[in-house]
Every structure is written in C-alpha cells, then in structure tokens.
Amino acid sequence: MRLIFGCLLAFVIAAAIGLSMTWLTLSRGTAFGAIPIGAWTAWPKTGTQDADPYSRATIARSGELPVGSGDGVAFLARADDNGKALDGRCDVLINGVTPQARFWTITLYDSQGQLVANSIERHGFTSQEILRHADGSFEVAVAPRARPSNWLPTGGIENYVLMLRLYDTPVGVATRAAREAPMPAIQVRSCP
Amino acid sequence: MMRWALWLLAGALLGGIVHLVTVLILPATATQDAYSRFSTMSEVNTVTPVPPPTPQNAVIPFMDPAFAAAVCRYDLSAGPIKLNVPVSIAYTSVSFYTRRGVAYYAINDRAAGRRAIELDLMTSAQRSNLPDDEEVTAADRLIVESPTSTGLIMVRALAPEAGLMPAVRNALNAARCRVDVKS
C-alpha cells in the first residue's frame, strides 16, 4: 500500500515539475546563446541550424519563423531598463542609436506576438521612416495617447513587447558586448 | 519520514526527465507550427502571397509589418526546386526553413549581388546525383541543400515607407518557385 502511494506521489511530482519547467522555459525563453544588451535580448543562434532544443520547441509551439542569420537578427524587449515589464498604460521613451545595419525596424506586439489595434494603424517604424536628431540618434514615444514626432501607440494594453530587427547587419552569433552593438535605452517617463 | 523524502527525490528526478523529453518531442507533435499554418493557405511548390499581419489576423505570430511576404511550401520528392525572386526597391531576403521551422539558410539581395535572387534547392541525395558536367556550370548557380524533403521558403521584401507597400507587394508577385523538370 505504501509503495503504491509512494509511486503515485513520485509520478504526480514528476509530472508537475517536468511540465511546469517545460512551460516556463518555453514561455520565458532560455539563456542559451542569448545576447542581452540593456533591456534587449537577441538569440542569433535561433536563426541557424545550430538552434538549441529549447528554441526549436519554442518555435514549434508558437508557430513563428525566426529571422535567419543570413537575413538579420531580432532583439526582443519585454521590460524597460530597470527590469519592469512594459505596460501599455505608461509613457515610455526609447532613445539612442542602433547597431550598424542596412535597415532596421521596430515593432510593438502583444505578448503573443500579435499586432495591437490603434487609431492610426501604426505598429512600428522602419529606419527610413523615423525622425532623427542632427546626430543621428532618435526618440520613440511609446504611449497610449498621441505624442509629437515618433509616436508608437500601445492601444492601452497591459503588456506589450518590442522587437527591434536589424537587417543585413554584422551583429550576430559572434557579437559579445554592448560596445559592438549599442542598443537604444528604454525608460518609463510616467505611469498612471 | 526518510522514505517519503526518497519518494520526493525520485519524483523530482523523474520530473527532470519529463521536462527534457517533452522539450525534445514537442517539435514533432506541434500542430500549430508555421508549416501547418501555411498548409491551409498555400499550394505545394508555388509562391503564395502571405496576407499582411493585422491586429485581428496574422498567419504566424511576430511577422514584421514593414515587410511584404510570400511563402513557397516546398516538397522536394518530385525533384529539385528552382527559385527566382526579383530584387525589390529597398531590401529583399529569402529564408529557408525546415518542416519544423528551423532556419537553415538565408540570403539577402546584396549577398546575391544581382537583379534577381536565383537558386536551386535540393536534398543532399539529389545534389550528389547531379551529373558531373552540370557541376561545372553550377559554379555560377547557387545551390542550397535542404536537410528535410519538405519545408518553407519565405520571401520577404521591405517597404521602407508605408506608401511603398503596394509597389513592393507587386514586385514580390513575380517571384517563382517550381520543380526543375529538366534535371
């Protein structure tokens, strides 16, 4: 009797631990091959044949297609520079410069990777569209209500993510530090 | 008491195994992966335009809305595929994915260096069956080897400004992928 209970307990614990670890690693992303630069993280290896089993599982589960390494690299931000999750009700300022690339785009998605509905149908900027300062740096105001210059509307949703994709860029698997790839800062200005 | 602690430990160890096994078999059991999503909207070995992502509807998550995209869902069992993509105004890229969505090759217009990206896609077996004399003429022809016999080719072209999207979309309509009949 005790043996049966013991086995049962072990199996229940195994299922709980195993499945929750799988779920957590696939929804949060793992540190394997990650390049964290400020608030941004890229997984350039995910765009190659050497993708690790975790990124393979993540891709299969979500249905996304990663940016191939011969095409470019994608940087994802879920939180601001202080590690606080990005909230669509707050005013957030992205400013700085981007690493060297022929083109780049910045896009706002909800946490599932869908675009967010808004009144002006703007979901992101390309490197050609964006208004810049004289020194080449730029500012993007990510906010629920209209802002002057580069306004990226959040639609007021609770959680969003930002993706900065560099196309035709030397940034990739060999990139190590922020010095090689300066990413823009993400700062919360005000929160209701 | 000691006995229960042992059962707990056994459970935790088994949990680690469950975790690794589920991660490894997940790609083979996923029903909503990119290939499955494109299966319902595209023919085999034909370039199909991918509808632009909108907040209500996107074929796959995390699509870049600044790009026009087209997909060729390929099956190499009938022979190698020839792909021809005209280069559009700003930036054009072609990415190759296995049946499970792993990006095994990608090339952009600058690397291709011409007015069009032209290449042949084949399995390793088909490549080793190429006649020798053809291997010589293959010097100026780009050959990509697919690790799987089925997969996806994503053709993407950037519209640097929103107003250019219709033109970019039009340019992509000229992209072709077809089974290479003569070889």
XYZ file of C-alpha atoms in Angstrom, chain B residues 26-128:
103
model
C 7.408 18.907 -28.751
C 8.514 19.980 -32.280
C 7.335 16.652 -33.714
C 3.921 16.860 -32.077
C 3.152 20.576 -32.560
C 0.017 21.077 -34.647
C 0.175 24.872 -34.846
C 3.709 25.263 -36.174
C 4.405 27.552 -39.123
C 4.318 24.758 -41.722
C 0.876 23.600 -40.550
C -0.430 27.162 -40.565
C 0.751 27.705 -44.141
C -0.557 24.314 -45.263
C -4.136 25.548 -45.243
C -3.439 28.667 -47.306
C -0.765 27.658 -49.810
C -0.245 25.120 -52.590
C 2.864 22.943 -52.683
C 5.770 24.293 -54.774
C 4.047 27.567 -55.625
C 4.751 31.059 -54.350
C 1.742 32.301 -52.383
C 1.498 35.867 -51.057
C 1.120 35.966 -47.280
C -1.651 38.347 -46.155
C -0.186 41.313 -44.239
C -0.475 40.902 -40.451
C -3.256 42.885 -38.786
C -4.211 43.090 -35.086
C -7.128 40.709 -35.757
C -5.389 38.303 -38.038
C -1.873 37.081 -38.687
C -0.932 33.733 -40.175
C 2.060 33.405 -37.859
C 2.986 35.498 -34.797
C 5.801 38.089 -34.802
C 5.560 38.921 -38.506
C 7.283 42.183 -39.422
C 4.524 44.520 -40.681
C 7.052 46.608 -42.659
C 7.626 43.648 -44.980
C 5.637 42.140 -47.813
C 5.961 38.367 -47.593
C 5.340 35.375 -49.792
C 5.766 31.717 -48.980
C 6.719 28.678 -51.036
C 5.831 25.461 -49.240
C 8.145 23.018 -50.933
C 8.255 19.282 -51.401
C 11.468 18.019 -52.997
C 10.259 14.445 -53.547
C 9.393 15.256 -57.183
C 12.818 16.808 -57.834
C 14.865 19.923 -57.061
C 13.196 23.338 -56.893
C 14.199 26.401 -58.835
C 13.573 29.692 -57.081
C 13.605 33.083 -58.744
C 12.971 36.250 -56.768
C 13.292 39.690 -58.389
C 15.009 42.198 -56.124
C 12.665 44.967 -54.970
C 13.356 48.654 -54.234
C 14.944 48.504 -50.801
C 15.726 45.131 -49.323
C 14.787 41.591 -50.285
C 15.627 38.386 -48.474
C 14.942 34.703 -48.906
C 14.940 32.432 -45.839
C 14.741 28.650 -45.844
C 13.068 26.747 -43.012
C 12.799 23.028 -42.339
C 9.462 21.323 -41.804
C 9.923 22.167 -38.084
C 10.649 25.862 -38.613
C 14.438 25.816 -38.155
C 16.080 28.488 -40.326
C 18.878 26.607 -42.084
C 19.756 29.175 -44.726
C 19.024 32.813 -45.504
C 20.328 35.172 -48.138
C 19.652 38.814 -48.946
C 19.772 40.792 -52.168
C 23.250 42.189 -51.546
C 24.745 38.759 -50.951
C 23.064 37.545 -54.148
C 24.539 40.574 -55.916
C 22.247 40.659 -58.957
C 18.921 41.982 -60.113
C 17.282 38.762 -59.003
C 17.969 36.086 -56.406
C 18.170 32.802 -58.294
C 18.899 29.493 -56.673
C 18.306 25.772 -56.723
C 17.050 23.898 -53.706
C 17.666 20.178 -53.405
C 18.263 17.426 -50.892
C 21.802 16.149 -50.300
C 20.932 12.983 -52.252
C 19.724 14.965 -55.247
C 22.862 17.063 -55.171
C 25.152 14.053 -55.195
